[in-house]
Every structure is written in C-alpha cells, then in structure tokens.
Amino acid sequence: MQLLEERIARDGRVLAGGVLKVDGFLNHQMDVALFCELGREFYRLFADCGVTKILTIEASGIGIACITAQFFHVPVVSAKKCRTKNISSEVYACKVASFTHGCVNDVVVSREFLCPEDRVLIIDDFLAEGNALMGLLDLVDRAGATAVGAGIVIEKTFQGGGERVRKTGLRVESLAKVASMSEAEGVRFC
C-alpha cells in the first residue's frame, strides 16, 4: 500500500535492536484518516470471507481493528494481556512472547466472545517473529472458530514471522512489507 509506505518512509524511524518507531501515526498518536484507509484496504482484501468477528491483541491493534470493523459491520474482540476481575472465569488462554516488550504475556479472551460459528479476521499493527499472530490463531482454534485470515499493517519480512504463520495455511495480507531496515539507511520495502 503506497500511502502507508510513504508515511513510514517520511515519519517512521528505525531504532537500535530492530525496532521501527511509528508511534507518531500508528500506535501512540493515531492518524484516524490513515486508519480509515487501512480499514478500507483490509475490507477490500477480505470482504468475501464471511467475517463475523475481528480479533486483535491489546493495545496497538485495537484502533486499527475498530476502524476496520466499521467496514465489515462486525464486533471487535480484543485479547487481553492480563486477566482482570471483570473478565469471566471462562476464558481461552495462551502465552505470547512480545518482540517489542521482551516479555511473555498470558493472553486471554472470554469464551462468551468467540464461538465455533465465528469466522474471524485477525488484525494487528506489526508482524515480526509471528508470536502474537500465532497466539491469536491458537485462541481461535481453542474456540473452534475459523480463522479466515490476518490483516497486518506492517510486516518485517526479515524476521521470519510471516513465513512461519503462512506455513500454517493462514492467509496473511500485509499492507507494507519491510525487507530491511537500519538506523543509517532507513527502511527498504519488498
């Protein structure tokens, strides 16, 4: 998606340790007009899949998932990274290692929000090593639901997560694919 690649090139920054900083428009301060274009593109890509729910993981994927859900006219389910008192005791749970945060999170979704009849589109901001996406896919499988695909805003192809997830047979559509990046040279797209 050229609009997104241009925005990353203009406003993104590469930090040490393989981090692409896009917090000025994607995951700290959010450009809602850009999110609308992202949601429209995800709808174009997955409109014929019979999506009944959109699943994301807190926190950065929530805004994108919500805007995308408006095009599909379906609810968003947000997997929580910690269990709180207001979440039902009946949950689907898994462990997910976070590349950005360098920790492992217990991720949960209440059983009342994912069921076997659901056709789930997973939406997330980044795909690096594939851990979050594999965890969300595991939650969908535990619910007996069908994962129809994953819409990713930015995939860092050099970290192998996309290849890992695609080997499961899941359709993954990434709007910007980063082939390489460095502090000195910036971002190079596929």
Coordinates of N, CA and C in Angstrom, one line a residue:
M1 N 0.9 -1.2 0.0 CA 0.0 0.0 0.0 C 0.9 1.2 0.0
Q2 N 0.9 1.9 -1.1 CA 1.8 3.0 -1.3 C 1.7 4.1 -0.3
L3 N 0.4 4.5 0.1 CA 0.2 5.5 1.0 C 0.9 5.2 2.4
L4 N 0.8 4.0 2.8 CA 1.4 3.6 4.1 C 2.9 3.6 4.0
E5 N 3.4 3.0 2.9 CA 4.9 3.0 2.7 C 5.5 4.4 2.7
E6 N 4.8 5.4 2.1 CA 5.2 6.8 2.0 C 5.2 7.3 3.4
R7 N 4.2 7.0 4.2 CA 4.1 7.5 5.6 C 5.2 7.0 6.5
I8 N 5.5 5.7 6.3 CA 6.5 5.1 7.1 C 7.9 5.7 6.7
A9 N 8.1 5.9 5.4 CA 9.4 6.5 5.0 C 9.5 7.9 5.5
R10 N 8.4 8.6 5.5 CA 8.5 10.0 5.9 C 8.6 10.2 7.5
D11 N 7.7 9.5 8.2 CA 7.6 9.7 9.6 C 8.1 8.6 10.5
G12 N 8.4 7.5 10.0 CA 8.9 6.4 10.8 C 10.4 6.6 11.1
R13 N 10.9 5.9 12.1 CA 12.3 6.0 12.4 C 12.8 4.6 12.8
V14 N 13.9 4.2 12.4 CA 14.5 2.9 12.8 C 15.4 3.1 14.0
L15 N 15.1 2.3 15.1 CA 15.9 2.4 16.3 C 16.8 1.1 16.4
A16 N 17.7 1.2 17.3 CA 18.6 0.0 17.5 C 17.8 -1.1 18.0
G17 N 18.2 -2.3 17.7 CA 17.5 -3.5 18.1 C 16.4 -4.0 17.2
G18 N 16.3 -3.4 16.0 CA 15.3 -3.9 15.0 C 13.9 -3.3 15.3
V19 N 13.8 -2.1 15.9 CA 12.5 -1.5 16.2 C 12.2 -0.4 15.2
L20 N 11.0 -0.5 14.6 CA 10.6 0.5 13.7 C 9.6 1.4 14.5
K21 N 10.0 2.6 14.7 CA 9.2 3.5 15.5 C 8.2 4.3 14.6
V22 N 6.9 4.0 14.8 CA 5.8 4.6 14.0 C 4.8 5.1 14.9
D23 N 5.2 5.5 16.1 CA 4.3 5.9 17.2 C 3.6 7.3 16.9
G24 N 4.2 8.0 16.0 CA 3.6 9.4 15.7 C 2.3 9.3 14.8
F25 N 2.0 8.1 14.3 CA 0.8 8.0 13.4 C 0.1 6.6 13.6
L26 N 0.8 5.6 14.2 CA 0.2 4.3 14.1 C -0.2 3.7 15.5
N27 N 0.7 3.9 16.5 CA 0.4 3.2 17.7 C 0.6 3.9 19.0
H28 N 0.8 5.2 19.0 CA 0.7 6.0 20.2 C -0.2 7.2 19.9
Q29 N 0.3 8.0 19.0 CA -0.6 9.0 18.4 C -1.2 8.4 17.1
M30 N -2.5 8.4 16.9 CA -3.1 7.6 15.8 C -3.7 8.5 14.8
D31 N -3.4 8.3 13.5 CA -3.9 9.1 12.4 C -5.2 8.4 12.0
V32 N -6.3 8.8 12.4 CA -7.6 8.2 12.1 C -7.9 8.1 10.6
A33 N -7.5 9.2 9.9 CA -7.8 9.2 8.5 C -6.9 8.1 7.8
L34 N -5.7 7.9 8.2 CA -4.9 6.8 7.7 C -5.5 5.5 8.1
F35 N -6.0 5.3 9.4 CA -6.6 4.1 9.8 C -7.8 3.8 8.9
C36 N -8.6 4.8 8.5 CA -9.7 4.6 7.6 C -9.3 4.0 6.3
E37 N -8.2 4.4 5.8 CA -7.7 3.9 4.5 C -7.2 2.4 4.7
L38 N -6.6 2.2 5.9 CA -6.1 0.8 6.2 C -7.3 -0.1 6.3
G39 N -8.3 0.3 7.0 CA -9.6 -0.5 7.2 C -10.2 -0.7 5.9
R40 N -10.3 0.3 5.0 CA -10.9 0.1 3.7 C -10.1 -1.0 2.9
E41 N -8.8 -0.9 3.0 CA -8.0 -1.9 2.2 C -8.2 -3.3 2.8
F42 N -8.2 -3.4 4.1 CA -8.5 -4.8 4.7 C -9.9 -5.3 4.3
Y43 N -10.8 -4.4 4.2 CA -12.2 -4.8 3.7 C -12.1 -5.3 2.3
R44 N -11.4 -4.5 1.4 CA -11.2 -5.0 0.0 C -10.6 -6.3 -0.1
L45 N -9.6 -6.6 0.8 CA -8.9 -7.9 0.7 C -9.7 -9.0 1.2
F46 N -10.5 -8.8 2.3 CA -11.2 -9.9 3.0 C -12.7 -9.8 2.9
A47 N -13.3 -9.0 2.1 CA -14.8 -8.8 2.0 C -15.5 -10.1 1.7
D48 N -15.0 -10.9 1.0 CA -15.7 -12.2 0.5 C -15.5 -13.3 1.5
C49 N -14.9 -13.1 2.7 CA -14.6 -14.2 3.6 C -15.7 -14.5 4.6
G50 N -16.8 -13.8 4.6 CA -17.8 -14.0 5.6 C -17.4 -13.7 7.0
V51 N -16.6 -12.7 7.2 CA -16.1 -12.3 8.6 C -17.3 -12.0 9.5
T52 N -17.3 -12.6 10.7 CA -18.3 -12.3 11.7 C -17.7 -11.6 12.9
K53 N -16.4 -11.8 13.1 CA -15.7 -11.1 14.2 C -14.3 -10.7 13.8
I54 N -13.8 -9.6 14.4 CA -12.4 -9.2 14.2 C -11.7 -9.4 15.5
L55 N -10.6 -10.0 15.5 CA -9.8 -10.3 16.7 C -8.5 -9.6 16.6
T56 N -8.1 -8.9 17.7 CA -6.8 -8.2 17.8 C -6.3 -8.5 19.2
I57 N -5.1 -8.0 19.5 CA -4.5 -8.1 20.8 C -4.2 -6.7 21.3
E58 N -4.4 -6.5 22.6 CA -4.1 -5.1 23.1 C -2.7 -4.8 23.0
A59 N -2.2 -3.6 22.8 CA -3.1 -2.5 22.8 C -3.1 -1.8 21.4
S60 N -1.9 -1.9 20.7 CA -1.8 -1.2 19.4 C -2.7 -1.6 18.3
G61 N -3.2 -2.8 18.3 CA -4.1 -3.2 17.2 C -5.5 -2.8 17.4
I62 N -5.9 -2.3 18.5 CA -7.3 -2.0 18.8 C -7.9 -1.0 17.9
G63 N -7.2 0.2 17.8 CA -7.7 1.3 16.9 C -7.9 0.8 15.5
I64 N -6.9 0.1 15.0 CA -7.0 -0.3 13.6 C -8.1 -1.3 13.4
A65 N -8.2 -2.2 14.4 CA -9.3 -3.2 14.3 C -10.7 -2.6 14.4
C66 N -10.8 -1.6 15.2 CA -12.1 -0.9 15.3 C -12.5 -0.2 14.0
I67 N -11.6 0.5 13.4 CA -11.9 1.2 12.2 C -12.2 0.2 11.1
T68 N -11.4 -0.9 11.0 CA -11.7 -2.0 10.1 C -13.1 -2.6 10.3
A69 N -13.5 -2.8 11.5 CA -14.7 -3.4 11.8 C -15.9 -2.6 11.3
Q70 N -15.8 -1.3 11.2 CA -16.8 -0.5 10.7 C -17.2 -0.8 9.2
F71 N -16.2 -1.3 8.5 CA -16.4 -1.6 7.1 C -17.1 -3.0 7.0
F72 N -16.8 -3.9 7.9 CA -17.4 -5.2 7.9 C -18.7 -5.3 8.7
H73 N -19.0 -4.3 9.5 CA -20.2 -4.2 10.4 C -20.2 -5.4 11.3
V74 N -19.1 -5.7 12.0 CA -18.9 -6.8 12.9 C -18.2 -6.2 14.2
P75 N -18.4 -7.0 15.3 CA -17.7 -6.6 16.5 C -16.2 -6.9 16.5
V76 N -15.5 -6.2 17.4 CA -14.1 -6.4 17.6 C -13.9 -7.1 19.0
V77 N -13.1 -8.2 19.0 CA -12.7 -8.8 20.2 C -11.3 -8.5 20.5
S78 N -11.0 -8.0 21.6 CA -9.6 -7.6 22.0 C -9.1 -8.6 23.0
A79 N -8.0 -9.4 22.6 CA -7.4 -10.3 23.5 C -6.6 -9.5 24.6
K80 N -6.8 -9.8 25.8 CA -6.2 -9.1 26.9 C -4.9 -9.7 27.3
K81 N -3.9 -8.9 27.6 CA -2.6 -9.3 28.0 C -2.5 -9.6 29.5
C82 N -3.5 -9.3 30.3 CA -3.6 -9.7 31.7 C -5.1 -9.9 32.0
R83 N -5.3 -10.8 32.9 CA -6.6 -11.1 33.4 C -7.1 -10.1 34.5
T84 N -8.2 -9.6 34.3 CA -8.7 -8.6 35.3 C -10.0 -9.2 35.9
K85 N -10.4 -8.6 37.0 CA -11.6 -9.1 37.7 C -12.9 -9.0 36.9
N86 N -13.0 -8.2 35.9 CA -14.2 -8.1 35.1 C -14.2 -9.0 33.9
I87 N -13.2 -9.9 33.8 CA -13.3 -10.9 32.7 C -13.8 -12.2 33.3
S88 N -14.7 -12.8 32.6 CA -15.3 -14.0 33.0 C -14.2 -15.1 33.4
S89 N -14.5 -16.0 34.2 CA -13.6 -17.0 34.6 C -13.4 -18.0 33.5
E90 N -14.4 -18.0 32.5 CA -14.4 -18.9 31.4 C -13.6 -18.2 30.2
V91 N -12.4 -18.6 30.0 CA -11.6 -17.9 29.0 C -10.8 -18.9 28.2
Y92 N -10.4 -18.5 27.0 CA -9.4 -19.2 26.2 C -8.1 -18.4 26.5
A93 N -7.0 -19.2 26.7 CA -5.8 -18.5 27.2 C -4.6 -19.1 26.4
C94 N -3.6 -18.3 26.3 CA -2.3 -18.8 25.7 C -1.2 -17.9 26.2
K95 N 0.1 -18.3 25.9 CA 1.2 -17.4 26.3 C 1.8 -16.9 25.0
V96 N 2.1 -15.6 25.0 CA 2.6 -14.9 23.8 C 3.9 -14.1 24.1
A97 N 5.0 -14.4 23.5 CA 6.2 -13.6 23.7 C 6.1 -12.4 22.8
S98 N 6.5 -11.2 23.4 CA 6.5 -10.0 22.7 C 7.9 -9.6 22.3
F99 N 8.1 -9.3 21.0 CA 9.3 -8.9 20.5 C 9.7 -7.5 21.0
T100 N 8.7 -6.6 20.9 CA 8.9 -5.2 21.3 C 9.2 -5.0 22.8
H101 N 8.4 -5.7 23.6 CA 8.5 -5.6 25.1 C 9.5 -6.5 25.7
G102 N 9.9 -7.6 25.0 CA 10.9 -8.5 25.6 C 10.3 -9.3 26.7
C103 N 9.1 -9.7 26.7 CA 8.5 -10.5 27.8 C 7.5 -11.4 27.2
V104 N 7.0 -12.3 28.1 CA 5.9 -13.2 27.7 C 4.6 -12.8 28.5
N105 N 3.5 -12.7 27.7 CA 2.3 -12.3 28.3 C 1.3 -13.5 28.3
D106 N 0.5 -13.6 29.3 CA -0.7 -14.5 29.3 C -1.8 -13.8 28.6
V107 N -2.3 -14.3 27.5 CA -3.3 -13.6 26.7 C -4.6 -14.4 26.8
V108 N -5.7 -13.6 27.1 CA -7.0 -14.3 27.3 C -8.1 -13.6 26.5
V109 N -9.1 -14.4 26.1 CA -10.3 -13.9 25.5 C -11.4 -14.7 26.2
S110 N -12.4 -14.0 26.7 CA -13.6 -14.6 27.3 C -14.3 -15.5 26.3
R111 N -14.7 -16.7 26.8 CA -15.3 -17.7 25.9 C -16.7 -17.1 25.4
E112 N -17.3 -16.2 26.0 CA -18.5 -15.7 25.5 C -18.4 -14.9 24.2
F113 N -17.2 -14.5 23.9 CA -17.0 -13.6 22.7 C -16.4 -14.3 21.5
L114 N -16.0 -15.6 21.6 CA -15.6 -16.4 20.4 C -16.3 -17.7 20.5
C115 N -16.9 -18.1 19.4 CA -17.6 -19.4 19.4 C -17.4 -20.1 18.1
P116 N -17.7 -21.4 18.0 CA -17.4 -22.2 16.9 C -18.0 -21.6 15.6
E117 N -19.1 -20.9 15.6 CA -19.7 -20.3 14.4 C -19.0 -19.1 13.8
D118 N -18.1 -18.6 14.6 CA -17.4 -17.4 14.2 C -16.4 -17.6 13.1
R119 N -16.4 -16.6 12.1 CA -15.3 -16.6 11.1 C -14.5 -15.3 11.4
V120 N -13.3 -15.5 11.8 CA -12.5 -14.5 12.5 C -11.4 -14.0 11.5
L121 N -11.4 -12.6 11.5 CA -10.3 -11.9 10.8 C -9.4 -11.3 11.9
I122 N -8.2 -11.7 11.9 CA -7.2 -11.2 12.9 C -6.6 -9.9 12.3
I123 N -6.5 -8.9 13.1 CA -5.9 -7.6 12.7 C -4.9 -7.2 13.7
D124 N -3.7 -6.8 13.2 CA -2.6 -6.4 14.1 C -1.8 -5.3 13.4
D125 N -1.0 -4.5 14.2 CA -0.2 -3.5 13.6 C 1.1 -4.0 13.1
F126 N 1.7 -5.0 13.7 CA 3.0 -5.5 13.3 C 3.0 -7.0 13.2
L127 N 3.8 -7.5 12.3 CA 4.2 -8.9 12.3 C 5.7 -9.0 12.2
A128 N 6.3 -9.5 13.2 CA 7.8 -9.6 13.3 C 8.2 -11.0 13.3
E129 N 8.2 -11.6 14.5 CA 8.5 -13.0 14.7 C 7.3 -13.9 14.6
G130 N 6.1 -13.3 14.6 CA 4.9 -14.1 14.5 C 4.3 -14.6 15.8
N131 N 4.8 -14.2 16.9 CA 4.3 -14.8 18.2 C 2.9 -14.3 18.5
A132 N 2.6 -13.1 18.3 CA 1.3 -12.6 18.7 C 0.3 -13.2 17.7
L133 N 0.6 -13.3 16.5 CA -0.3 -13.8 15.5 C -0.6 -15.3 15.7
M134 N 0.5 -16.1 16.1 CA 0.3 -17.5 16.4 C -0.5 -17.7 17.6
G135 N -0.3 -16.8 18.6 CA -1.1 -16.8 19.8 C -2.6 -16.6 19.6
L136 N -2.9 -15.6 18.7 CA -4.3 -15.3 18.4 C -4.9 -16.4 17.6
L137 N -4.1 -17.0 16.7 CA -4.6 -18.2 15.9 C -4.9 -19.3 16.9
D138 N -4.1 -19.5 17.9 CA -4.3 -20.6 18.9 C -5.6 -20.3 19.6
L139 N -5.9 -19.1 20.0 CA -7.2 -18.7 20.7 C -8.4 -19.0 19.8
V140 N -8.3 -18.7 18.5 CA -9.4 -19.0 17.5 C -9.6 -20.5 17.5
D141 N -8.5 -21.3 17.4 CA -8.6 -22.7 17.3 C -9.2 -23.3 18.6
R142 N -8.8 -22.8 19.7 CA -9.4 -23.3 21.0 C -10.9 -23.0 21.1
A143 N -11.3 -22.0 20.4 CA -12.8 -21.6 20.4 C -13.5 -22.5 19.4
G144 N -12.8 -23.2 18.6 CA -13.4 -24.0 17.5 C -13.9 -23.1 16.4
A145 N -13.5 -21.8 16.3 CA -13.9 -20.9 15.3 C -13.0 -21.1 14.1
T146 N -13.3 -20.3 13.0 CA -12.5 -20.4 11.8 C -11.7 -19.1 11.6
A147 N -10.4 -19.2 11.5 CA -9.6 -18.0 11.1 C -9.6 -17.9 9.6
V148 N -10.2 -16.8 9.1 CA -10.3 -16.6 7.6 C -9.1 -15.9 7.1
G149 N -8.3 -15.3 8.0 CA -7.1 -14.6 7.5 C -6.6 -13.6 8.6
A150 N -5.5 -13.0 8.3 CA -4.9 -12.0 9.1 C -4.5 -10.8 8.3
G151 N -4.9 -9.6 8.8 CA -4.6 -8.3 8.1 C -3.5 -7.6 9.0
I152 N -2.4 -7.4 8.4 CA -1.2 -6.9 9.2 C -0.9 -5.5 8.5
V153 N -0.7 -4.5 9.4 CA -0.3 -3.2 8.8 C 1.1 -3.2 8.3
I154 N 2.1 -3.6 9.1 CA 3.5 -3.6 8.8 C 4.1 -5.0 9.1
E155 N 4.6 -5.7 8.1 CA 5.3 -6.9 8.3 C 6.8 -6.7 8.1
K156 N 7.6 -7.1 9.0 CA 9.1 -7.1 8.9 C 9.5 -8.5 8.4
T157 N 9.5 -8.6 7.1 CA 9.7 -9.9 6.5 C 11.0 -10.6 6.9
F158 N 12.1 -9.8 7.2 CA 13.4 -10.3 7.5 C 13.4 -11.0 8.9
Q159 N 12.3 -10.9 9.7 CA 12.3 -11.5 11.0 C 11.6 -12.9 10.9
G160 N 11.0 -13.3 9.8 CA 10.5 -14.6 9.6 C 9.2 -15.0 10.1
G161 N 8.5 -14.1 10.8 CA 7.2 -14.4 11.3 C 6.1 -14.7 10.3
G162 N 6.2 -13.9 9.2 CA 5.2 -14.1 8.1 C 5.3 -15.4 7.5
E163 N 6.5 -15.9 7.3 CA 6.7 -17.2 6.7 C 6.3 -18.3 7.6
R164 N 6.6 -18.1 8.9 CA 6.1 -19.0 10.0 C 4.6 -19.2 10.0
V165 N 3.9 -18.1 10.0 CA 2.5 -18.1 10.1 C 1.9 -18.6 8.8
R166 N 2.4 -18.2 7.6 CA 1.9 -18.7 6.4 C 2.0 -20.2 6.2
K167 N 3.0 -20.8 6.8 CA 3.2 -22.3 6.8 C 2.0 -23.0 7.4
T168 N 1.2 -22.3 8.3 CA 0.1 -22.9 8.9 C -1.1 -23.0 8.0
G169 N -1.0 -22.3 6.8 CA -2.1 -22.2 5.9 C -2.9 -21.0 6.0
L170 N -2.7 -20.2 7.0 CA -3.5 -18.9 7.2 C -3.1 -17.9 6.1
R171 N -4.1 -17.3 5.6 CA -3.9 -16.2 4.6 C -3.5 -15.0 5.4
V172 N -2.3 -14.5 5.0 CA -1.8 -13.2 5.7 C -1.6 -12.2 4.6
E173 N -2.3 -11.0 4.8 CA -2.2 -9.9 3.9 C -1.5 -8.7 4.7
S174 N -0.3 -8.3 4.3 CA 0.4 -7.2 4.9 C 0.3 -6.0 4.0
L175 N 0.0 -4.9 4.6 CA -0.1 -3.7 3.8 C 1.2 -3.0 3.4
A176 N 2.2 -3.2 4.3 CA 3.6 -2.7 4.0 C 4.5 -3.9 4.4
K177 N 5.4 -4.2 3.5 CA 6.3 -5.3 3.9 C 7.7 -4.7 3.9
V178 N 8.4 -4.7 5.0 CA 9.7 -4.2 5.2 C 10.7 -5.3 4.9
A179 N 11.6 -5.1 3.9 CA 12.6 -6.1 3.6 C 13.8 -6.0 4.4
S180 N 14.2 -4.7 4.8 CA 15.3 -4.5 5.7 C 15.2 -3.1 6.2
M181 N 15.9 -2.8 7.3 CA 15.9 -1.5 7.9 C 17.2 -1.3 8.7
S182 N 17.7 -0.1 8.8 CA 18.8 0.2 9.6 C 18.7 1.7 10.0
E183 N 19.4 2.0 11.1 CA 19.4 3.4 11.5 C 20.0 4.3 10.5
A184 N 21.0 3.9 9.8 CA 21.7 4.7 8.8 C 21.0 4.8 7.5
E185 N 20.3 3.7 7.0 CA 19.7 3.7 5.7 C 18.2 3.8 5.7
G186 N 17.6 3.7 6.9 CA 16.1 3.7 7.0 C 15.5 2.4 6.6
V187 N 14.3 2.5 6.0 CA 13.5 1.3 5.6 C 13.5 1.0 4.1
R188 N 13.7 -0.2 3.8 CA 13.6 -0.7 2.4 C 12.4 -1.7 2.3
F189 N 11.5 -1.4 1.4 CA 10.3 -2.2 1.3 C 10.5 -3.3 0.2
C190 N 9.7 -4.4 0.4 CA 9.7 -5.5 -0.6 C 9.1 -5.1 -1.9

